[in-house]
Amino acid sequence: MKKNLLVFLLIAIAFSSCGEYNKILKSTDYIYKYEAAKNYFAEGQYSRAATLLNELITILKGTDKAEESLYMLGMCYYNQEDYQMASQTFMQYYNVYPRGTYTELARFHAGKALYLDTPEPRLDQSATYNAIEQLQLFVEYFPQSPKKEEAQQMIFELQDKLVMKEYLSAKLYYNLGNYLGNNYLACVVTAQNALRDYPYTNLREDLSILILRAKYEMAVYSVIERKEERLRETVDEYYAFKNEFPDSKYAKEADRIFADTNKMLEN
């Protein structure tokens, strides 16, 4: 009996809440709607708040309430994990209100929303570049912001994702070998570009061993006219690798490549 009564009360509250919300939707008292939207936002009812705020940002245009409404709308999308809409709304905010009350937070959340929406490294990384751009703009505009460190950390993580994308591409080229062309050369170029663009990456050692492997394979399968040249390039690459990574996890493999290369040079 008590359980049935509780269910009845919950249903009654739900219908009462829906009835109140519908009444707010139909109201022409926009200050009343604005206050209701703020209450829904505070209660975490972001979908209802967003519906009201979308109407209010136009109607209340030119007032401080329109400014706050636009920022709250961005946060509604953000809290619902609709990061694309969130970033677009925050960008709209700081473009309309470049010196607004929430401009610093809007710029930060525009970048963070894009950061949270970036794909895994194997996929297209256009969104990652956009997120880095937004976060870098935030750091440039607000160098003293308490959120600067968090923004920089996100930039580093996004750059790591871009490096991983290049590493996976270089590794694929290596695995393709001589299939339909000299994929070893493509591996070398891709890995070298990644090291040039992101010199402090945590994947530096992994990219470097890929270059050594690929140069060795190019030498092994080279035409006679270029074989010695490529073998010597492999030896040079080995010394560069050992110099930078004297205690490398790939030390045994690198030493084997070096020994095999020297044997071929002696013959």
PDB file of C-alpha atoms in Angstrom:
ATOM      1  CA  MET A   1       0.000   0.000   0.000  1.00  0.00           C
ATOM      2  CA  LYS A   2       2.809   2.397   0.928  1.00  0.00           C
ATOM      3  CA  LYS A   3       4.649   1.484  -2.270  1.00  0.00           C
ATOM      4  CA  ASN A   4       1.585   2.277  -4.396  1.00  0.00           C
ATOM      5  CA  LEU A   5       1.166   5.585  -2.614  1.00  0.00           C
ATOM      6  CA  LEU A   6       4.794   6.513  -3.286  1.00  0.00           C
ATOM      7  CA  VAL A   7       4.415   5.695  -7.000  1.00  0.00           C
ATOM      8  CA  PHE A   8       1.246   7.797  -7.138  1.00  0.00           C
ATOM      9  CA  LEU A   9       2.989  10.739  -5.498  1.00  0.00           C
ATOM     10  CA  LEU A  10       5.948  10.524  -7.918  1.00  0.00           C
ATOM     11  CA  ILE A  11       3.592  10.466 -10.919  1.00  0.00           C
ATOM     12  CA  ALA A  12       1.655  13.404  -9.520  1.00  0.00           C
ATOM     13  CA  ILE A  13       4.864  15.400  -9.042  1.00  0.00           C
ATOM     14  CA  ALA A  14       5.977  14.563 -12.588  1.00  0.00           C
ATOM     15  CA  PHE A  15       2.668  15.695 -14.080  1.00  0.00           C
ATOM     16  CA  SER A  16       2.742  18.819 -11.936  1.00  0.00           C
ATOM     17  CA  SER A  17       6.284  19.556 -13.126  1.00  0.00           C
ATOM     18  CA  CYS A  18       5.303  19.025 -16.771  1.00  0.00           C
ATOM     19  CA  GLY A  19       2.278  21.239 -16.315  1.00  0.00           C
ATOM     20  CA  GLU A  20       4.377  24.003 -14.813  1.00  0.00           C
ATOM     21  CA  TYR A  21       6.951  23.716 -17.618  1.00  0.00           C
ATOM     22  CA  ASN A  22       4.267  23.919 -20.312  1.00  0.00           C
ATOM     23  CA  LYS A  23       2.846  26.980 -18.609  1.00  0.00           C
ATOM     24  CA  ILE A  24       6.300  28.617 -18.691  1.00  0.00           C
ATOM     25  CA  LEU A  25       6.717  27.755 -22.377  1.00  0.00           C
ATOM     26  CA  LYS A  26       3.449  29.500 -23.256  1.00  0.00           C
ATOM     27  CA  SER A  27       4.134  32.552 -21.105  1.00  0.00           C
ATOM     28  CA  THR A  28       4.897  35.921 -22.711  1.00  0.00           C
ATOM     29  CA  ASP A  29       6.515  37.160 -19.514  1.00  0.00           C
ATOM     30  CA  TYR A  30      10.133  36.834 -20.630  1.00  0.00           C
ATOM     31  CA  ILE A  31      11.653  37.849 -17.315  1.00  0.00           C
ATOM     32  CA  TYR A  32       9.619  35.038 -15.753  1.00  0.00           C
ATOM     33  CA  LYS A  33      10.969  32.681 -18.435  1.00  0.00           C
ATOM     34  CA  TYR A  34      14.493  33.903 -17.809  1.00  0.00           C
ATOM     35  CA  GLU A  35      14.245  33.205 -14.073  1.00  0.00           C
ATOM     36  CA  ALA A  36      12.688  29.812 -14.787  1.00  0.00           C
ATOM     37  CA  ALA A  37      15.541  28.976 -17.175  1.00  0.00           C
ATOM     38  CA  LYS A  38      18.066  29.863 -14.477  1.00  0.00           C
ATOM     39  CA  ASN A  39      16.250  27.646 -11.991  1.00  0.00           C
ATOM     40  CA  TYR A  40      16.151  24.727 -14.410  1.00  0.00           C
ATOM     41  CA  PHE A  41      19.861  25.246 -15.087  1.00  0.00           C
ATOM     42  CA  ALA A  42      20.662  25.281 -11.358  1.00  0.00           C
ATOM     43  CA  GLU A  43      18.644  22.076 -10.892  1.00  0.00           C
ATOM     44  CA  GLY A  44      20.518  20.349 -13.716  1.00  0.00           C
ATOM     45  CA  GLN A  45      17.499  20.218 -16.034  1.00  0.00           C
ATOM     46  CA  TYR A  46      19.598  21.357 -18.973  1.00  0.00           C
ATOM     47  CA  SER A  47      17.239  20.311 -21.763  1.00  0.00           C
ATOM     48  CA  ARG A  48      14.402  22.454 -20.401  1.00  0.00           C
ATOM     49  CA  ALA A  49      16.752  25.322 -19.658  1.00  0.00           C
ATOM     50  CA  ALA A  50      18.175  25.175 -23.191  1.00  0.00           C
ATOM     51  CA  THR A  51      14.713  25.324 -24.779  1.00  0.00           C
ATOM     52  CA  LEU A  52      13.896  28.503 -22.872  1.00  0.00           C
ATOM     53  CA  LEU A  53      17.320  30.073 -23.379  1.00  0.00           C
ATOM     54  CA  ASN A  54      17.244  29.555 -27.134  1.00  0.00           C
ATOM     55  CA  GLU A  55      14.156  31.765 -27.232  1.00  0.00           C
ATOM     56  CA  LEU A  56      15.448  34.330 -24.759  1.00  0.00           C
ATOM     57  CA  ILE A  57      18.817  35.156 -26.371  1.00  0.00           C
ATOM     58  CA  THR A  58      16.989  36.826 -29.263  1.00  0.00           C
ATOM     59  CA  ILE A  59      14.123  38.403 -27.326  1.00  0.00           C
ATOM     60  CA  LEU A  60      16.392  39.841 -24.631  1.00  0.00           C
ATOM     61  CA  LYS A  61      19.032  40.991 -27.136  1.00  0.00           C
ATOM     62  CA  GLY A  62      20.870  44.105 -25.969  1.00  0.00           C
ATOM     63  CA  THR A  63      20.476  43.339 -22.278  1.00  0.00           C
ATOM     64  CA  ASP A  64      22.790  41.718 -19.765  1.00  0.00           C
ATOM     65  CA  LYS A  65      20.234  38.920 -19.498  1.00  0.00           C
ATOM     66  CA  ALA A  66      20.784  38.015 -23.162  1.00  0.00           C
ATOM     67  CA  GLU A  67      24.518  37.767 -22.511  1.00  0.00           C
ATOM     68  CA  GLU A  68      24.066  35.500 -19.516  1.00  0.00           C
ATOM     69  CA  SER A  69      21.440  33.471 -21.385  1.00  0.00           C
ATOM     70  CA  LEU A  70      23.845  32.766 -24.248  1.00  0.00           C
ATOM     71  CA  TYR A  71      26.576  31.628 -21.880  1.00  0.00           C
ATOM     72  CA  MET A  72      24.161  29.433 -19.911  1.00  0.00           C
ATOM     73  CA  LEU A  73      22.948  27.920 -23.180  1.00  0.00           C
ATOM     74  CA  GLY A  74      26.511  26.924 -24.002  1.00  0.00           C
ATOM     75  CA  MET A  75      26.859  25.331 -20.578  1.00  0.00           C
ATOM     76  CA  CYS A  76      23.569  23.480 -21.065  1.00  0.00           C
ATOM     77  CA  TYR A  77      24.923  21.853 -24.217  1.00  0.00           C
ATOM     78  CA  TYR A  78      28.263  21.235 -22.524  1.00  0.00           C
ATOM     79  CA  ASN A  79      26.670  19.511 -19.530  1.00  0.00           C
ATOM     80  CA  GLN A  80      24.555  17.373 -21.863  1.00  0.00           C
ATOM     81  CA  GLU A  81      27.797  16.355 -23.653  1.00  0.00           C
ATOM     82  CA  ASP A  82      26.663  17.917 -26.913  1.00  0.00           C
ATOM     83  CA  TYR A  83      30.150  19.285 -27.399  1.00  0.00           C
ATOM     84  CA  GLN A  84      29.752  20.473 -30.975  1.00  0.00           C
ATOM     85  CA  MET A  85      26.773  22.668 -30.105  1.00  0.00           C
ATOM     86  CA  ALA A  86      28.513  23.768 -26.926  1.00  0.00           C
ATOM     87  CA  SER A  87      31.652  24.930 -28.747  1.00  0.00           C
ATOM     88  CA  GLN A  88      29.590  26.726 -31.400  1.00  0.00           C
ATOM     89  CA  THR A  89      27.576  28.523 -28.716  1.00  0.00           C
ATOM     90  CA  PHE A  90      30.651  29.557 -26.749  1.00  0.00           C
ATOM     91  CA  MET A  91      32.284  30.858 -29.941  1.00  0.00           C
ATOM     92  CA  GLN A  92      29.120  32.804 -30.695  1.00  0.00           C
ATOM     93  CA  TYR A  93      29.265  34.241 -27.188  1.00  0.00           C
ATOM     94  CA  TYR A  94      32.835  35.545 -27.347  1.00  0.00           C
ATOM     95  CA  ASN A  95      32.325  36.894 -30.868  1.00  0.00           C
ATOM     96  CA  VAL A  96      29.193  38.809 -29.805  1.00  0.00           C
ATOM     97  CA  TYR A  97      30.636  39.775 -26.404  1.00  0.00           C
ATOM     98  CA  PRO A  98      34.428  40.004 -26.868  1.00  0.00           C
ATOM     99  CA  ARG A  99      34.738  41.750 -23.497  1.00  0.00           C
ATOM    100  CA  GLY A 100      31.760  40.125 -21.831  1.00  0.00           C
ATOM    101  CA  THR A 101      31.423  38.913 -18.280  1.00  0.00           C
ATOM    102  CA  TYR A 102      31.950  35.292 -19.320  1.00  0.00           C
ATOM    103  CA  THR A 103      34.335  35.735 -22.251  1.00  0.00           C
ATOM    104  CA  GLU A 104      37.272  34.052 -20.510  1.00  0.00           C
ATOM    105  CA  LEU A 105      35.165  31.054 -19.523  1.00  0.00           C
ATOM    106  CA  ALA A 106      33.509  30.901 -22.943  1.00  0.00           C
ATOM    107  CA  ARG A 107      36.869  30.770 -24.714  1.00  0.00           C
ATOM    108  CA  PHE A 108      38.106  28.107 -22.324  1.00  0.00           C
ATOM    109  CA  HIS A 109      35.003  25.940 -22.663  1.00  0.00           C
ATOM    110  CA  ALA A 110      34.932  26.360 -26.452  1.00  0.00           C
ATOM    111  CA  GLY A 111      38.348  24.700 -26.536  1.00  0.00           C
ATOM    112  CA  LYS A 112      37.580  22.114 -23.862  1.00  0.00           C
ATOM    113  CA  ALA A 113      34.333  21.082 -25.569  1.00  0.00           C
ATOM    114  CA  LEU A 114      36.241  20.434 -28.793  1.00  0.00           C
ATOM    115  CA  TYR A 115      38.951  18.611 -26.819  1.00  0.00           C
ATOM    116  CA  LEU A 116      36.349  16.285 -25.321  1.00  0.00           C
ATOM    117  CA  ASP A 117      34.896  15.619 -28.773  1.00  0.00           C
ATOM    118  CA  THR A 118      38.129  14.651 -30.547  1.00  0.00           C
ATOM    119  CA  PRO A 119      38.260  11.189 -32.173  1.00  0.00           C
ATOM    120  CA  GLU A 120      40.708   8.353 -31.618  1.00  0.00           C
ATOM    121  CA  PRO A 121      44.095   8.726 -33.360  1.00  0.00           C
ATOM    122  CA  ARG A 122      43.287   6.351 -36.242  1.00  0.00           C
ATOM    123  CA  LEU A 123      40.494   8.639 -37.472  1.00  0.00           C
ATOM    124  CA  ASP A 124      40.597  12.024 -39.199  1.00  0.00           C
ATOM    125  CA  GLN A 125      42.132  14.593 -36.841  1.00  0.00           C
ATOM    126  CA  SER A 126      40.583  17.823 -38.187  1.00  0.00           C
ATOM    127  CA  ALA A 127      38.668  18.211 -34.916  1.00  0.00           C
ATOM    128  CA  THR A 128      41.914  17.844 -32.970  1.00  0.00           C
ATOM    129  CA  TYR A 129      43.522  20.698 -34.889  1.00  0.00           C
ATOM    130  CA  ASN A 130      40.434  22.854 -34.214  1.00  0.00           C
ATOM    131  CA  ALA A 131      40.572  22.073 -30.494  1.00  0.00           C
ATOM    132  CA  ILE A 132      44.281  22.978 -30.317  1.00  0.00           C
ATOM    133  CA  GLU A 133      43.592  26.245 -32.119  1.00  0.00           C
ATOM    134  CA  GLN A 134      40.814  27.211 -29.701  1.00  0.00           C
ATOM    135  CA  LEU A 135      42.874  26.341 -26.632  1.00  0.00           C
ATOM    136  CA  GLN A 136      45.914  28.205 -27.933  1.00  0.00           C
ATOM    137  CA  LEU A 137      43.745  31.268 -28.543  1.00  0.00           C
ATOM    138  CA  PHE A 138      42.475  31.016 -24.972  1.00  0.00           C
ATOM    139  CA  VAL A 139      46.044  30.935 -23.606  1.00  0.00           C
ATOM    140  CA  GLU A 140      47.013  33.897 -25.804  1.00  0.00           C
ATOM    141  CA  TYR A 141      44.017  35.998 -24.780  1.00  0.00           C
ATOM    142  CA  PHE A 142      44.174  35.090 -21.088  1.00  0.00           C
ATOM    143  CA  PRO A 143      47.813  34.311 -20.193  1.00  0.00           C
ATOM    144  CA  GLN A 144      47.144  34.944 -16.492  1.00  0.00           C
ATOM    145  CA  SER A 145      44.029  32.778 -16.297  1.00  0.00           C
ATOM    146  CA  PRO A 146      43.858  30.192 -13.490  1.00  0.00           C
ATOM    147  CA  LYS A 147      42.747  27.759 -16.214  1.00  0.00           C
ATOM    148  CA  LYS A 148      45.884  28.307 -18.312  1.00  0.00           C
ATOM    149  CA  GLU A 149      47.657  25.221 -16.954  1.00  0.00           C
ATOM    150  CA  GLU A 150      44.665  22.993 -17.672  1.00  0.00           C
ATOM    151  CA  ALA A 151      44.412  24.396 -21.199  1.00  0.00           C
ATOM    152  CA  GLN A 152      48.109  23.768 -21.840  1.00  0.00           C
ATOM    153  CA  GLN A 153      47.796  20.202 -20.570  1.00  0.00           C
ATOM    154  CA  MET A 154      44.931  19.605 -22.991  1.00  0.00           C
ATOM    155  CA  ILE A 155      47.044  21.015 -25.828  1.00  0.00           C
ATOM    156  CA  PHE A 156      49.865  18.592 -24.961  1.00  0.00           C
ATOM    157  CA  GLU A 157      47.437  15.661 -24.917  1.00  0.00           C
ATOM    158  CA  LEU A 158      45.962  16.683 -28.260  1.00  0.00           C
ATOM    159  CA  GLN A 159      49.434  16.995 -29.777  1.00  0.00           C
ATOM    160  CA  ASP A 160      50.201  13.491 -28.494  1.00  0.00           C
ATOM    161  CA  LYS A 161      47.118  12.313 -30.362  1.00  0.00           C
ATOM    162  CA  LEU A 162      48.400  13.916 -33.571  1.00  0.00           C
ATOM    163  CA  VAL A 163      51.806  12.285 -33.089  1.00  0.00           C
ATOM    164  CA  MET A 164      50.137   8.916 -32.517  1.00  0.00           C
ATOM    165  CA  LYS A 165      48.273   9.392 -35.793  1.00  0.00           C
ATOM    166  CA  GLU A 166      51.600   9.977 -37.579  1.00  0.00           C
ATOM    167  CA  TYR A 167      53.219   7.063 -35.786  1.00  0.00           C
ATOM    168  CA  LEU A 168      50.432   4.714 -36.854  1.00  0.00           C
ATOM    169  CA  SER A 169      50.750   5.976 -40.422  1.00  0.00           C
ATOM    170  CA  ALA A 170      54.524   5.469 -40.416  1.00  0.00           C
ATOM    171  CA  LYS A 171      54.087   1.991 -38.957  1.00  0.00           C
ATOM    172  CA  LEU A 172      51.544   1.127 -41.650  1.00  0.00           C
ATOM    173  CA  TYR A 173      53.951   2.258 -44.356  1.00  0.00           C
ATOM    174  CA  TYR A 174      56.668   0.103 -42.810  1.00  0.00           C
ATOM    175  CA  ASN A 175      54.404  -2.937 -42.675  1.00  0.00           C
ATOM    176  CA  LEU A 176      53.439  -2.441 -46.333  1.00  0.00           C
ATOM    177  CA  GLY A 177      57.122  -2.636 -47.239  1.00  0.00           C
ATOM    178  CA  ASN A 178      57.644  -2.725 -51.000  1.00  0.00           C
ATOM    179  CA  TYR A 179      54.006  -3.387 -51.801  1.00  0.00           C
ATOM    180  CA  LEU A 180      53.051  -1.186 -54.768  1.00  0.00           C
ATOM    181  CA  GLY A 181      56.088   1.024 -54.266  1.00  0.00           C
ATOM    182  CA  ASN A 182      58.761   2.037 -51.765  1.00  0.00           C
ATOM    183  CA  ASN A 183      56.677   2.354 -48.612  1.00  0.00           C
ATOM    184  CA  TYR A 184      59.836   2.301 -46.487  1.00  0.00           C
ATOM    185  CA  LEU A 185      60.698   5.749 -47.802  1.00  0.00           C
ATOM    186  CA  ALA A 186      57.177   6.967 -46.928  1.00  0.00           C
ATOM    187  CA  CYS A 187      57.700   5.546 -43.433  1.00  0.00           C
ATOM    188  CA  VAL A 188      60.964   7.472 -43.023  1.00  0.00           C
ATOM    189  CA  VAL A 189      59.495  10.757 -44.280  1.00  0.00           C
ATOM    190  CA  THR A 190      56.351  10.450 -42.117  1.00  0.00           C
ATOM    191  CA  ALA A 191      58.326   9.626 -38.966  1.00  0.00           C
ATOM    192  CA  GLN A 192      60.881  12.389 -39.592  1.00  0.00           C
ATOM    193  CA  ASN A 193      58.115  14.957 -40.124  1.00  0.00           C
ATOM    194  CA  ALA A 194      56.492  13.914 -36.856  1.00  0.00           C
ATOM    195  CA  LEU A 195      59.796  14.320 -34.987  1.00  0.00           C
ATOM    196  CA  ARG A 196      60.335  17.712 -36.584  1.00  0.00           C
ATOM    197  CA  ASP A 197      56.830  18.974 -35.762  1.00  0.00           C
ATOM    198  CA  TYR A 198      56.680  17.463 -32.246  1.00  0.00           C
ATOM    199  CA  PRO A 199      60.274  17.205 -30.990  1.00  0.00           C
ATOM    200  CA  TYR A 200      59.273  16.569 -27.358  1.00  0.00           C
ATOM    201  CA  THR A 201      56.816  13.753 -28.004  1.00  0.00           C
ATOM    202  CA  ASN A 202      56.807  10.656 -25.796  1.00  0.00           C
ATOM    203  CA  LEU A 203      56.854   8.608 -29.006  1.00  0.00           C
ATOM    204  CA  ARG A 204      60.232   9.946 -30.083  1.00  0.00           C
ATOM    205  CA  GLU A 205      62.035   6.654 -29.407  1.00  0.00           C
ATOM    206  CA  ASP A 206      59.358   4.628 -31.236  1.00  0.00           C
ATOM    207  CA  LEU A 207      59.472   6.920 -34.258  1.00  0.00           C
ATOM    208  CA  SER A 208      63.262   6.821 -34.304  1.00  0.00           C
ATOM    209  CA  ILE A 209      63.462   3.019 -34.332  1.00  0.00           C
ATOM    210  CA  LEU A 210      60.949   2.985 -37.199  1.00  0.00           C
ATOM    211  CA  ILE A 211      63.283   5.226 -39.189  1.00  0.00           C
ATOM    212  CA  LEU A 212      66.229   2.927 -38.488  1.00  0.00           C
ATOM    213  CA  ARG A 213      64.214  -0.176 -39.445  1.00  0.00           C
ATOM    214  CA  ALA A 214      62.937   1.407 -42.641  1.00  0.00           C
ATOM    215  CA  LYS A 215      66.369   2.635 -43.718  1.00  0.00           C
ATOM    216  CA  TYR A 216      67.781  -0.840 -43.104  1.00  0.00           C
ATOM    217  CA  GLU A 217      65.039  -2.475 -45.190  1.00  0.00           C
ATOM    218  CA  MET A 218      65.559   0.058 -47.972  1.00  0.00           C
ATOM    219  CA  ALA A 219      69.247  -0.855 -47.994  1.00  0.00           C
ATOM    220  CA  VAL A 220      68.521  -4.604 -48.026  1.00  0.00           C
ATOM    221  CA  TYR A 221      66.168  -4.344 -51.009  1.00  0.00           C
ATOM    222  CA  SER A 222      68.092  -1.596 -52.784  1.00  0.00           C
ATOM    223  CA  VAL A 223      69.392  -1.775 -56.332  1.00  0.00           C
ATOM    224  CA  ILE A 224      73.137  -2.423 -56.560  1.00  0.00           C
ATOM    225  CA  GLU A 225      73.923   1.155 -57.591  1.00  0.00           C
ATOM    226  CA  ARG A 226      72.482   2.572 -54.356  1.00  0.00           C
ATOM    227  CA  LYS A 227      73.024  -0.279 -51.933  1.00  0.00           C
ATOM    228  CA  GLU A 228      76.282   0.902 -50.349  1.00  0.00           C
ATOM    229  CA  GLU A 229      74.978   4.447 -49.975  1.00  0.00           C
ATOM    230  CA  ARG A 230      71.869   3.214 -48.195  1.00  0.00           C
ATOM    231  CA  LEU A 231      73.803   0.839 -45.979  1.00  0.00           C
ATOM    232  CA  ARG A 232      75.996   3.728 -44.833  1.00  0.00           C
ATOM    233  CA  GLU A 233      72.880   5.830 -44.190  1.00  0.00           C
ATOM    234  CA  THR A 234      71.634   2.982 -41.989  1.00  0.00           C
ATOM    235  CA  VAL A 235      74.904   2.974 -40.037  1.00  0.00           C
ATOM    236  CA  ASP A 236      74.642   6.749 -39.548  1.00  0.00           C
ATOM    237  CA  GLU A 237      71.056   6.346 -38.380  1.00  0.00           C
ATOM    238  CA  TYR A 238      72.147   3.666 -35.927  1.00  0.00           C
ATOM    239  CA  TYR A 239      74.755   5.939 -34.329  1.00  0.00           C
ATOM    240  CA  ALA A 240      72.229   8.763 -34.092  1.00  0.00           C
ATOM    241  CA  PHE A 241      69.762   6.402 -32.437  1.00  0.00           C
ATOM    242  CA  LYS A 242      72.272   5.017 -29.937  1.00  0.00           C
ATOM    243  CA  ASN A 243      73.497   8.489 -29.098  1.00  0.00           C
ATOM    244  CA  GLU A 244      69.988   9.702 -28.258  1.00  0.00           C
ATOM    245  CA  PHE A 245      68.737   6.476 -26.650  1.00  0.00           C
ATOM    246  CA  PRO A 246      71.732   4.716 -25.088  1.00  0.00           C
ATOM    247  CA  ASP A 247      69.465   2.588 -22.859  1.00  0.00           C
ATOM    248  CA  SER A 248      66.727   2.063 -25.398  1.00  0.00           C
ATOM    249  CA  LYS A 249      64.149  -0.711 -25.089  1.00  0.00           C
ATOM    250  CA  TYR A 250      65.018  -1.367 -28.732  1.00  0.00           C
ATOM    251  CA  ALA A 251      68.785  -1.666 -28.073  1.00  0.00           C
ATOM    252  CA  LYS A 252      69.090  -5.358 -29.064  1.00  0.00           C
ATOM    253  CA  GLU A 253      67.177  -4.811 -32.291  1.00  0.00           C
ATOM    254  CA  ALA A 254      69.251  -1.741 -33.165  1.00  0.00           C
ATOM    255  CA  ASP A 255      72.497  -3.625 -32.481  1.00  0.00           C
ATOM    256  CA  ARG A 256      71.350  -6.502 -34.698  1.00  0.00           C
ATOM    257  CA  ILE A 257      70.554  -4.085 -37.528  1.00  0.00           C
ATOM    258  CA  PHE A 258      73.991  -2.496 -37.103  1.00  0.00           C
ATOM    259  CA  ALA A 259      75.774  -5.863 -37.169  1.00  0.00           C
ATOM    260  CA  ASP A 260      73.874  -7.065 -40.255  1.00  0.00           C
ATOM    261  CA  THR A 261      74.524  -3.774 -42.035  1.00  0.00           C
ATOM    262  CA  ASN A 262      78.253  -3.960 -41.361  1.00  0.00           C
ATOM    263  CA  LYS A 263      78.377  -7.528 -42.674  1.00  0.00           C
ATOM    264  CA  MET A 264      76.766  -6.400 -45.933  1.00  0.00           C
ATOM    265  CA  LEU A 265      79.219  -3.515 -46.219  1.00  0.00           C
ATOM    266  CA  GLU A 266      82.165  -5.880 -45.797  1.00  0.00           C
ATOM    267  CA  ASN A 267      80.966  -8.222 -48.560  1.00  0.00           C
TER     268      ASN A 267
END
